[in-house]
Coordinates of C-alpha atoms in Angstrom, one line a residue:
M258 CA 59.7 -9.9 -3.5
A259 CA 57.3 -11.0 -6.1
E260 CA 55.6 -13.4 -3.5
L261 CA 55.2 -10.7 -1.0
L262 CA 53.8 -8.0 -3.5
S263 CA 51.6 -10.6 -5.0
A264 CA 50.1 -11.1 -1.5
I265 CA 49.8 -7.4 -0.9
E266 CA 47.8 -7.1 -4.2
L267 CA 44.9 -9.2 -2.9
V268 CA 44.2 -7.1 0.2
P269 CA 42.7 -3.9 -0.5
T270 CA 42.4 -1.0 1.9
K271 CA 39.3 -0.1 3.6
R272 CA 39.0 2.2 6.3
N273 CA 37.6 5.8 6.5
E274 CA 37.3 7.9 3.4
F275 CA 34.7 10.7 3.7
L276 CA 32.9 13.7 5.5
S277 CA 31.9 17.3 6.8
T278 CA 29.9 20.0 9.0
P279 CA 28.9 23.7 9.4
P280 CA 30.0 27.3 10.6
R281 CA 33.6 28.4 10.5
N282 CA 36.7 29.4 12.4
S283 CA 36.3 27.0 15.4
I284 CA 39.6 25.3 14.8
S285 CA 41.9 28.0 15.7
A286 CA 42.0 31.7 16.2
S287 CA 45.1 31.7 13.8
A288 CA 45.1 32.7 10.2
P289 CA 41.6 33.6 9.4
L290 CA 40.6 33.8 5.8
P291 CA 41.4 37.1 4.2
A292 CA 38.8 39.8 3.7
S293 CA 38.7 39.1 -0.1
S294 CA 37.9 35.4 0.4
R295 CA 35.2 36.2 3.0
A296 CA 33.7 38.6 0.5
A297 CA 33.7 36.1 -2.2
E298 CA 32.0 33.5 0.0
D299 CA 29.5 36.0 1.1
A300 CA 28.7 36.9 -2.3
K301 CA 28.5 33.1 -3.3
S302 CA 26.2 32.2 -0.3
S303 CA 23.7 34.9 -1.5
S304 CA 22.8 32.8 -4.4
S305 CA 23.8 29.3 -3.1
L306 CA 21.9 26.2 -2.5
Q307 CA 19.4 26.3 0.5
V308 CA 18.4 23.3 2.3
P309 CA 14.8 23.6 3.5
I310 CA 13.5 22.1 6.7
D311 CA 10.1 20.6 7.2
L312 CA 9.0 22.2 10.3
E313 CA 8.0 25.8 11.0
D314 CA 10.6 26.2 13.7
G315 CA 13.3 25.4 11.3
T316 CA 14.3 21.9 12.6
L317 CA 13.7 18.4 11.7
K318 CA 12.1 16.0 14.1
E319 CA 14.5 13.7 16.0
G320 CA 13.0 10.5 14.6
R321 CA 13.4 11.9 11.1
I322 CA 17.1 12.7 11.7
I323 CA 17.6 9.2 13.0
V324 CA 16.3 7.8 9.8
I325 CA 18.3 10.0 7.7
I326 CA 21.5 9.0 9.5
A327 CA 20.7 5.2 9.3
A328 CA 19.9 5.4 5.8
L329 CA 23.0 7.3 4.7
T330 CA 25.3 5.1 6.9
G331 CA 23.6 2.0 5.4
V332 CA 24.7 2.9 2.0
N333 CA 28.3 3.3 3.1
F334 CA 28.2 0.0 5.0
L335 CA 27.0 -1.8 2.1
C336 CA 29.7 -0.5 -0.2
S337 CA 32.2 -1.5 2.4
L338 CA 30.7 -4.8 2.7
S339 CA 31.1 -5.4 -1.0
N340 CA 34.8 -4.4 -0.8
G341 CA 35.3 -6.8 1.9
F342 CA 33.6 -9.6 -0.1
I343 CA 36.1 -9.0 -2.9
T344 CA 39.1 -9.2 -0.4
I345 CA 38.5 -12.8 0.5
G346 CA 36.7 -13.9 -2.8
L347 CA 39.1 -12.3 -5.4
P348 CA 41.0 -15.6 -6.1
K349 CA 37.9 -17.4 -6.8
I350 CA 36.4 -14.7 -8.7
A351 CA 39.5 -14.3 -10.8
S352 CA 39.4 -18.0 -11.5
D353 CA 35.7 -18.0 -12.6
L354 CA 36.1 -14.9 -14.8
S355 CA 39.6 -15.7 -16.2
L356 CA 41.0 -12.5 -14.8
P357 CA 44.8 -12.3 -16.1
Q358 CA 47.3 -12.4 -13.4
H359 CA 48.6 -9.0 -14.1
L360 CA 45.2 -7.4 -13.5
M361 CA 44.6 -9.4 -10.2
L362 CA 45.0 -5.9 -8.2
W363 CA 42.5 -4.1 -10.3
P364 CA 39.1 -5.2 -9.0
A365 CA 40.1 -4.3 -5.5
A366 CA 42.0 -1.1 -6.1
V367 CA 40.2 0.6 -9.0
P368 CA 37.1 1.9 -6.9
Y369 CA 39.5 3.7 -4.7
L370 CA 41.3 5.3 -7.8
T371 CA 38.2 6.4 -9.4
S372 CA 36.6 7.6 -6.3
S373 CA 39.5 9.9 -5.3
S374 CA 39.6 11.1 -8.7
C375 CA 36.0 12.4 -8.6
L376 CA 35.4 13.3 -4.9
L377 CA 36.2 17.0 -5.0
L378 CA 34.3 17.7 -8.3
A379 CA 31.2 15.8 -7.0
G380 CA 31.4 17.7 -3.8
S381 CA 31.4 21.0 -5.7
I382 CA 28.5 20.0 -7.9
A383 CA 26.5 18.8 -5.0
D384 CA 26.9 22.3 -3.1
V385 CA 25.3 23.9 -6.2
I386 CA 22.6 21.7 -7.5
G387 CA 21.7 19.9 -4.2
N388 CA 23.1 17.3 -1.9
K389 CA 19.8 15.2 -1.9
R390 CA 19.8 15.1 -5.9
V391 CA 23.5 14.1 -6.1
N392 CA 23.1 11.6 -3.3
L393 CA 20.1 9.9 -4.6
L394 CA 21.9 9.5 -8.1
G395 CA 25.0 8.2 -6.4
C396 CA 22.8 5.8 -4.3
F397 CA 20.9 4.5 -7.4
L398 CA 24.1 4.0 -9.4
T399 CA 25.8 2.2 -6.6
S400 CA 23.1 -0.4 -6.3
I401 CA 23.0 -0.8 -10.0
F402 CA 26.9 -1.3 -10.4
I403 CA 27.1 -3.6 -7.3
L404 CA 24.5 -5.7 -8.9
A405 CA 26.4 -5.5 -12.2
C406 CA 29.5 -6.9 -10.4
G407 CA 27.5 -10.0 -9.7
L408 CA 26.4 -10.4 -13.3
S409 CA 29.9 -10.0 -14.8
R410 CA 31.0 -12.4 -17.4
T411 CA 34.5 -11.5 -17.7
G412 CA 37.4 -10.0 -15.6
I413 CA 37.4 -6.9 -17.5
E414 CA 33.5 -6.3 -17.0
L415 CA 34.2 -6.6 -13.4
I416 CA 36.9 -4.1 -13.3
M417 CA 34.6 -1.7 -15.3
F418 CA 31.7 -2.3 -12.9
R419 CA 33.9 -1.8 -10.0
A420 CA 35.3 1.5 -11.4
M421 CA 31.9 2.7 -11.8
Q422 CA 30.9 1.8 -8.2
G423 CA 33.9 4.1 -7.2
I424 CA 32.5 6.9 -9.1
A425 CA 28.9 6.3 -7.6
M426 CA 30.3 6.4 -4.2
S427 CA 32.0 9.7 -4.7
L428 CA 28.6 11.0 -5.2
C429 CA 27.3 9.4 -2.0
L430 CA 30.1 10.1 0.5
P431 CA 30.6 13.9 0.6
T432 CA 26.8 14.5 0.3
S433 CA 26.1 12.2 3.2
V434 CA 28.2 14.3 5.4
A435 CA 26.6 17.5 4.0
I436 CA 23.2 16.3 4.5
V437 CA 23.9 15.2 8.2
A438 CA 25.6 18.6 8.7
H439 CA 22.4 20.4 7.6
A440 CA 19.7 18.1 9.1
A441 CA 21.3 17.6 12.6
P442 CA 21.9 20.6 15.0
S443 CA 25.5 21.4 16.1
G444 CA 26.6 19.4 19.0
R445 CA 25.9 15.9 20.2
T446 CA 23.6 14.8 17.6
R447 CA 25.7 16.0 14.7
N448 CA 28.8 14.6 16.2
I449 CA 27.1 11.0 16.6
G450 CA 25.9 11.2 13.0
F451 CA 29.5 11.8 11.8
S452 CA 30.8 8.9 14.0
C453 CA 28.1 6.6 12.5
L454 CA 29.2 7.6 9.0
G455 CA 32.6 6.6 9.9
F456 CA 32.5 3.3 12.0
V457 CA 30.3 1.5 9.5
Q458 CA 33.0 1.4 7.0
P459 CA 35.6 -0.7 8.8
I460 CA 32.8 -2.9 10.4
G461 CA 31.3 -3.4 6.9
F462 CA 34.6 -4.3 5.5
S463 CA 35.5 -6.8 8.4
L464 CA 32.0 -8.4 8.2
G465 CA 32.4 -8.7 4.4
M466 CA 35.8 -10.6 4.7
V467 CA 34.2 -13.0 7.3
L468 CA 30.8 -13.7 5.6
E469 CA 32.5 -14.2 2.1
G470 CA 34.4 -17.1 3.4
F471 CA 31.2 -18.8 4.2
I472 CA 29.3 -17.6 1.2
L473 CA 32.1 -18.9 -1.2
D474 CA 31.5 -22.5 0.0
T475 CA 27.7 -22.4 -0.1
V476 CA 25.8 -20.2 -2.6
G477 CA 28.8 -18.6 -4.5
W478 CA 30.4 -15.4 -4.7
R479 CA 27.8 -13.7 -6.9
F480 CA 25.0 -14.1 -4.4
S481 CA 26.9 -11.5 -2.0
Y482 CA 26.7 -8.9 -4.8
Y483 CA 23.1 -9.7 -5.5
L484 CA 22.3 -9.1 -1.8
C485 CA 24.4 -5.8 -1.5
G486 CA 22.9 -4.3 -4.5
S487 CA 19.4 -5.2 -3.7
L488 CA 19.8 -3.8 -0.1
S489 CA 21.4 -0.6 -1.5
F490 CA 18.3 -0.1 -3.9
A491 CA 16.1 -0.5 -0.9
L492 CA 18.0 2.3 0.9
F493 CA 17.7 4.4 -2.3
V494 CA 13.8 4.2 -2.0
V495 CA 14.0 5.0 1.8
N496 CA 16.2 8.0 0.9
L497 CA 13.7 9.2 -1.7
W498 CA 11.5 9.9 1.3
A499 CA 13.7 10.7 4.2
L500 CA 16.2 13.3 2.8
P501 CA 15.3 16.7 3.1
K502 CA 14.5 18.5 -0.2
D503 CA 16.8 20.7 -2.1
V504 CA 15.5 24.0 -3.3
V505 CA 17.7 26.2 -5.6
I506 CA 17.0 30.0 -5.5
G507 CA 18.4 32.9 -7.4
I508 CA 20.0 32.7 -10.8
P509 CA 19.4 29.7 -13.3
L510 CA 21.0 26.3 -12.6
F511 CA 23.5 26.4 -15.6
A512 CA 24.7 30.0 -14.6
K513 CA 25.3 28.9 -11.1
L514 CA 27.3 25.9 -12.3
R515 CA 29.4 28.1 -14.3
K516 CA 29.8 30.8 -11.6
D517 CA 29.9 28.9 -8.4
I518 CA 32.3 26.0 -9.3
D519 CA 35.9 26.2 -9.7
W520 CA 36.1 23.8 -12.7
V521 CA 39.7 24.4 -13.6
G522 CA 40.9 23.9 -10.1
A523 CA 38.7 20.8 -9.5
L524 CA 39.8 19.2 -12.8
A525 CA 43.5 20.1 -12.1
V526 CA 43.6 18.6 -8.6
S527 CA 41.4 15.7 -9.5
T528 CA 43.7 14.7 -12.5
S529 CA 46.7 15.1 -10.4
L530 CA 45.5 12.8 -7.6
G531 CA 44.0 10.3 -9.9
L532 CA 47.4 10.0 -11.8
I533 CA 49.4 9.7 -8.6
S534 CA 47.0 7.1 -7.2
Y535 CA 47.3 5.2 -10.3
I536 CA 51.0 5.3 -10.3
L537 CA 51.1 4.3 -6.7
A538 CA 48.8 1.3 -7.4
T539 CA 51.2 0.0 -10.2
L540 CA 54.3 0.3 -7.8
T541 CA 52.7 -2.2 -5.5
S542 CA 53.0 -4.6 -8.3
S543 CA 56.6 -3.9 -9.1
V544 CA 58.8 -1.0 -8.0
S545 CA 60.5 -1.3 -11.6
Y546 CA 57.2 0.0 -13.2
I547 CA 58.1 3.6 -12.4
S548 CA 60.8 3.3 -14.9
R549 CA 58.2 2.7 -17.9
P550 CA 58.0 5.7 -20.1
V551 CA 54.2 6.1 -19.8
N552 CA 54.4 6.1 -15.9
I553 CA 57.3 8.7 -16.1
I554 CA 55.1 10.9 -18.3
L555 CA 52.1 10.6 -16.1
L556 CA 54.1 11.2 -13.1
I557 CA 55.6 14.5 -14.6
I558 CA 52.0 15.6 -15.5
S559 CA 50.7 14.8 -11.9
V560 CA 53.7 16.9 -10.3
V561 CA 53.2 19.7 -12.8
L562 CA 49.6 20.1 -11.9
I563 CA 50.1 20.6 -8.1
P564 CA 51.9 24.1 -8.4
T565 CA 49.5 24.9 -11.5
F566 CA 46.5 24.2 -9.0
I567 CA 48.1 26.4 -6.2
W568 CA 48.7 29.2 -8.8
W569 CA 45.1 29.0 -10.0
E570 CA 43.5 29.1 -6.6
A571 CA 45.5 32.1 -5.7
R572 CA 44.5 33.8 -8.9
R573 CA 40.7 32.9 -8.1
E574 CA 41.1 34.6 -4.6
R575 CA 42.5 37.7 -5.8
Q576 CA 39.6 38.1 -8.3
H577 CA 37.2 37.4 -5.6
L578 CA 35.9 34.2 -7.3
A579 CA 34.8 30.8 -5.9
A580 CA 38.0 28.8 -5.1
L581 CA 37.9 25.2 -4.5
I582 CA 40.3 25.1 -1.7
P583 CA 41.6 28.8 -0.9
N584 CA 45.4 28.9 -0.4
S585 CA 44.7 31.0 2.7
L586 CA 43.4 27.9 4.5
W587 CA 46.8 26.3 4.5
R588 CA 48.2 29.2 6.4
N589 CA 46.0 28.1 9.3
T590 CA 48.3 25.9 11.3
A591 CA 45.6 24.0 12.9
F592 CA 43.8 23.2 9.6
T593 CA 47.1 22.0 7.9
S594 CA 48.2 20.0 10.9
V595 CA 44.7 18.2 11.1
C596 CA 45.0 17.3 7.4
L597 CA 48.5 16.0 7.8
T598 CA 47.8 14.0 11.0
V599 CA 44.8 12.4 9.1
L600 CA 47.0 11.5 6.3
F601 CA 49.5 9.8 8.2
S602 CA 47.3 8.1 10.7
N603 CA 45.0 6.6 7.9
A604 CA 48.1 5.5 6.1
V605 CA 49.4 3.7 9.0
A606 CA 46.0 2.3 10.1
N607 CA 45.4 0.8 6.7
A608 CA 48.9 -0.6 6.2
M609 CA 48.7 -2.2 9.7
E610 CA 45.5 -4.1 8.7
V611 CA 47.1 -5.3 5.4
F612 CA 50.5 -6.4 6.9
C613 CA 49.0 -8.0 10.0
S614 CA 46.7 -9.9 7.8
L615 CA 49.7 -11.1 5.6
F616 CA 51.7 -11.9 8.9
F617 CA 49.0 -14.1 10.3
Q618 CA 48.5 -16.0 7.1
E619 CA 52.0 -16.2 5.6
I620 CA 54.1 -16.5 8.7
Q621 CA 51.8 -17.9 11.3
H622 CA 49.9 -20.0 8.8
T623 CA 46.5 -19.2 9.8
S624 CA 43.5 -19.3 7.4
A625 CA 42.0 -16.1 5.7
I626 CA 39.0 -16.3 8.1
G627 CA 41.5 -16.9 11.0
A628 CA 43.3 -13.8 10.1
S629 CA 40.1 -11.9 9.9
F630 CA 39.2 -13.0 13.4
R631 CA 42.7 -12.0 14.8
I632 CA 42.0 -8.5 13.3
L633 CA 38.6 -8.2 14.6
P634 CA 39.7 -6.8 18.1
S635 CA 40.9 -3.6 16.2
L636 CA 37.5 -3.3 14.4
C637 CA 35.7 -3.7 17.9
V638 CA 37.8 -0.9 19.3
G639 CA 37.3 1.3 16.4
F640 CA 33.5 0.9 16.7
L641 CA 33.6 1.9 20.4
I642 CA 36.1 4.8 19.8
Q643 CA 33.9 6.2 16.9
L644 CA 30.8 6.1 19.2
T645 CA 32.3 7.5 22.2
T646 CA 34.2 10.2 20.3
G647 CA 31.0 11.3 18.9
L648 CA 29.4 11.6 22.4
L649 CA 32.1 13.2 24.4
I650 CA 34.1 15.3 21.8
H651 CA 32.2 18.5 22.7
R652 CA 33.1 18.1 26.3
T653 CA 36.7 17.6 26.1
S654 CA 39.9 19.0 24.7
P655 CA 40.4 17.7 21.3
Y656 CA 44.2 18.6 21.4
L657 CA 44.8 16.3 24.3
L658 CA 42.5 13.6 23.0
V659 CA 44.4 13.5 19.6
L660 CA 47.8 13.7 21.0
T661 CA 47.2 10.8 23.5
A662 CA 45.7 8.8 20.6
L663 CA 48.6 9.4 18.3
L664 CA 51.2 8.3 21.2
L665 CA 49.1 5.0 22.1
S666 CA 48.7 4.2 18.3
S667 CA 52.5 4.3 17.7
G668 CA 52.7 1.5 20.0
A669 CA 51.0 -0.9 17.6
P670 CA 53.5 -0.9 14.7
L671 CA 56.3 -1.0 17.4
L672 CA 55.0 -4.1 19.0
M673 CA 54.6 -5.8 15.5
A674 CA 58.2 -4.8 14.6
V675 CA 59.6 -6.7 17.6
I676 CA 57.2 -9.7 17.3
S677 CA 58.4 -13.2 16.9
S678 CA 56.7 -15.7 14.7
H679 CA 56.5 -18.1 17.6
W680 CA 55.0 -16.0 20.2
P681 CA 51.2 -16.6 20.8
Y682 CA 48.8 -14.1 19.5
W683 CA 47.9 -12.8 23.1
Y684 CA 51.5 -11.7 23.8
V685 CA 51.9 -9.0 21.3
A686 CA 49.7 -9.2 18.4
F687 CA 46.5 -8.7 20.4
P688 CA 47.7 -5.6 22.2
A689 CA 48.9 -4.3 18.8
Q690 CA 45.3 -4.9 17.4
L691 CA 43.8 -2.9 20.3
L692 CA 46.1 0.1 19.8
S693 CA 46.2 0.3 16.0
P694 CA 42.8 2.0 15.4
L695 CA 42.9 4.7 18.2
S696 CA 44.3 7.5 16.3
C697 CA 42.8 6.9 13.0
D698 CA 39.2 6.6 14.4
I699 CA 39.5 9.5 16.8
L700 CA 40.9 11.7 14.1
F701 CA 38.1 10.6 11.8
T702 CA 35.5 12.4 13.8
I703 CA 37.7 15.3 15.2
G704 CA 39.2 15.9 11.8
L705 CA 36.0 15.8 9.9
L706 CA 34.5 18.3 12.3
A707 CA 37.6 20.5 12.2
V708 CA 38.0 20.5 8.4
S709 CA 34.2 21.1 7.7
E710 CA 34.2 23.9 10.4
E711 CA 36.6 25.8 8.2
F712 CA 34.2 25.8 5.1
P713 CA 31.1 27.9 4.9
A714 CA 27.9 26.1 5.6
H715 CA 26.9 26.2 2.1
T716 CA 29.9 24.1 0.9
Q717 CA 29.6 21.2 3.3
A718 CA 29.9 18.6 0.6
L719 CA 33.0 20.0 -0.6
A720 CA 34.4 19.9 2.9
G721 CA 33.5 16.3 3.0
A722 CA 35.3 15.7 -0.2
V723 CA 38.4 17.6 1.0
F724 CA 38.5 15.2 4.0
N725 CA 37.9 12.2 2.1
T726 CA 40.5 13.0 -0.5
V727 CA 43.1 13.6 2.3
A728 CA 42.3 10.1 3.8
Q729 CA 42.3 8.1 0.6
F730 CA 45.6 9.7 -0.5
G731 CA 47.0 8.8 2.9
T732 CA 45.9 5.2 2.3
S733 CA 47.5 4.9 -1.1
L734 CA 50.7 6.6 0.0
G735 CA 51.1 4.5 3.1
L736 CA 50.4 1.2 1.6
T737 CA 52.7 1.9 -1.3
L738 CA 55.6 3.2 0.9
I739 CA 55.4 0.4 3.3
A740 CA 55.0 -2.3 0.6
V741 CA 58.1 -1.0 -1.2
V742 CA 60.1 -1.0 2.0
A743 CA 59.0 -4.3 2.8
A744 CA 59.8 -5.8 -0.6
S745 CA 63.2 -4.4 -0.6
A746 CA 64.0 -5.9 2.8
T747 CA 62.7 -9.3 1.7
K748 CA 64.8 -9.1 -1.3
N749 CA 67.9 -8.3 0.6
E750 CA 67.3 -11.2 2.8
G751 CA 66.9 -13.5 -0.3
N752 CA 70.3 -12.5 -1.4
R753 CA 71.6 -13.9 1.8
G754 CA 70.2 -17.2 1.3
M755 CA 67.5 -17.1 4.0
G756 CA 64.4 -19.1 4.0
R757 CA 61.1 -17.8 2.5
E758 CA 59.5 -17.3 6.0
E759 CA 62.5 -15.5 7.3
E760 CA 62.8 -13.4 4.3
L761 CA 59.0 -12.4 4.5
L762 CA 59.3 -11.7 8.2
A763 CA 62.2 -9.3 7.6
G764 CA 60.1 -7.4 5.0
Y765 CA 57.1 -7.4 7.4
R766 CA 59.3 -5.9 10.2
A767 CA 60.8 -3.3 8.0
G768 CA 57.3 -2.2 6.9
F769 CA 56.3 -2.1 10.7
W770 CA 59.2 0.0 11.5
T771 CA 58.4 2.4 8.6
A772 CA 54.9 2.7 10.1
F773 CA 56.2 3.4 13.5
A774 CA 58.4 6.2 12.0
S775 CA 55.3 7.6 10.1
M776 CA 53.5 7.6 13.5
G777 CA 56.3 9.3 15.1
L778 CA 56.1 12.2 12.5
A779 CA 52.3 12.4 13.1
C780 CA 53.0 12.8 16.8
V781 CA 55.4 15.5 16.2
I782 CA 52.9 17.4 13.8
G783 CA 50.1 17.0 16.2
A784 CA 52.0 18.2 19.1
F785 CA 53.2 21.4 17.7
G786 CA 50.4 22.0 15.0
L787 CA 47.4 21.4 17.0
R788 CA 48.2 23.4 20.3
R789 CA 46.0 26.3 19.4
M790 CA 43.1 24.0 18.2
G791 CA 39.9 24.9 20.1
K792 CA 37.0 22.7 20.8
V793 CA 35.1 21.2 17.9
G794 CA 31.7 19.8 17.6
V795 CA 30.1 22.1 20.3
K796 CA 26.6 23.3 20.1
R797 CA 25.9 26.6 18.4
D798 CA 23.0 28.7 19.0

């Protein structure tokens, strides 16, 4: 079990973590917000941030929109690239920086922990003080902390800089969605923009894994961070010119921050999610860590904060005050179902990448680069899916598209669960790689559009943060659950005196069966919960 969990620790997750768009009530006709919530939102919008447009007719030129989308996606790409670098380079980096064995997980995992803890608060602040301001700050800090990773002298410094990079990215990701939502008109242009924000993340991560293998043997691992940091700073300079200006009107800034942000709700849910993510990360090292007193206390605090947050949001709604996530939204069956299907799909997609990589390396004895190339088909499919979804979503039924994708993606863990270690790659593993990304990548665009359309136009950064938080929590939950199941199965085989490869293979198969069951649950939720889902991403006059 220790060997399995040790291998898992060195492979961080990667995929989609962010996003948003405009108007509201296009997911479903069911469960609209109560009048009190709409009144509160109308009151809030009267003093909210307004995003000015450069042209007299109220639109941006198409060329300017393209530059905006390219610059914003570039920052996401470079951050994912740096995460891919550390996946392959971590053993060498840990050796150079004398990183203790019990901290081997943290350079890879800590950015996700800090980012998920800050996203909702960052999105709320951006909707008040301006998306451009917050995005530029995040872009600048991202470049600084990526460069700092290359300058790290100790393992503790690397962990700290990676943690700061996660916080910086929490400023960039939801604001990127909000800026695209405001700059691009509803319909095809905005759909493509959201797809671009999504597909650069897996592509960047994969490319980082492939390139780092060559960089380690030539110029050294520090060069990759110098390169990413320098390019991020260049994009920061581009964004200074390209992004539309923010203008705050109405009451003074500090009064707006106090009035228009649900500080208590944001801190409560961010703390709860942060603690849960931390506990999940520790469980991938050893399941026994849950019995430690400090982890028990943190788990109790995180659980207590959940009903506290729900009670607080209900109270804010009754008082007609700004609520972070109004409880009335969860009564919308389509909205809740979208969030749950995104959670499960993202969990399975990331776990599939991790465990397929381990299967190729530990069972079939391929190199790290060889494993990356074997996973490459899933990334190519993901790229095509993200692009075509953005082009076609406004012309088709999202319900049928999502349900078909969920059913097909269920075949990926099923194929890997019955695979033999002696079968050639093309028999089962290759088809599994083709099917694996379908639901996650299609739901990334559709789910983002659906979630964001339930939020008012002036809270698009918050909508992006909500979507990203659901996706990231699904990643942590899925990887931990499947890792624990796999480790338990491996341990059981070890007690029977099996060989090491047989033990690991039994664990991987158990993990794949768990992933298959999770996808089955996602299919049931999608089939019944999304029946009344209307079209998303259509052009609005």
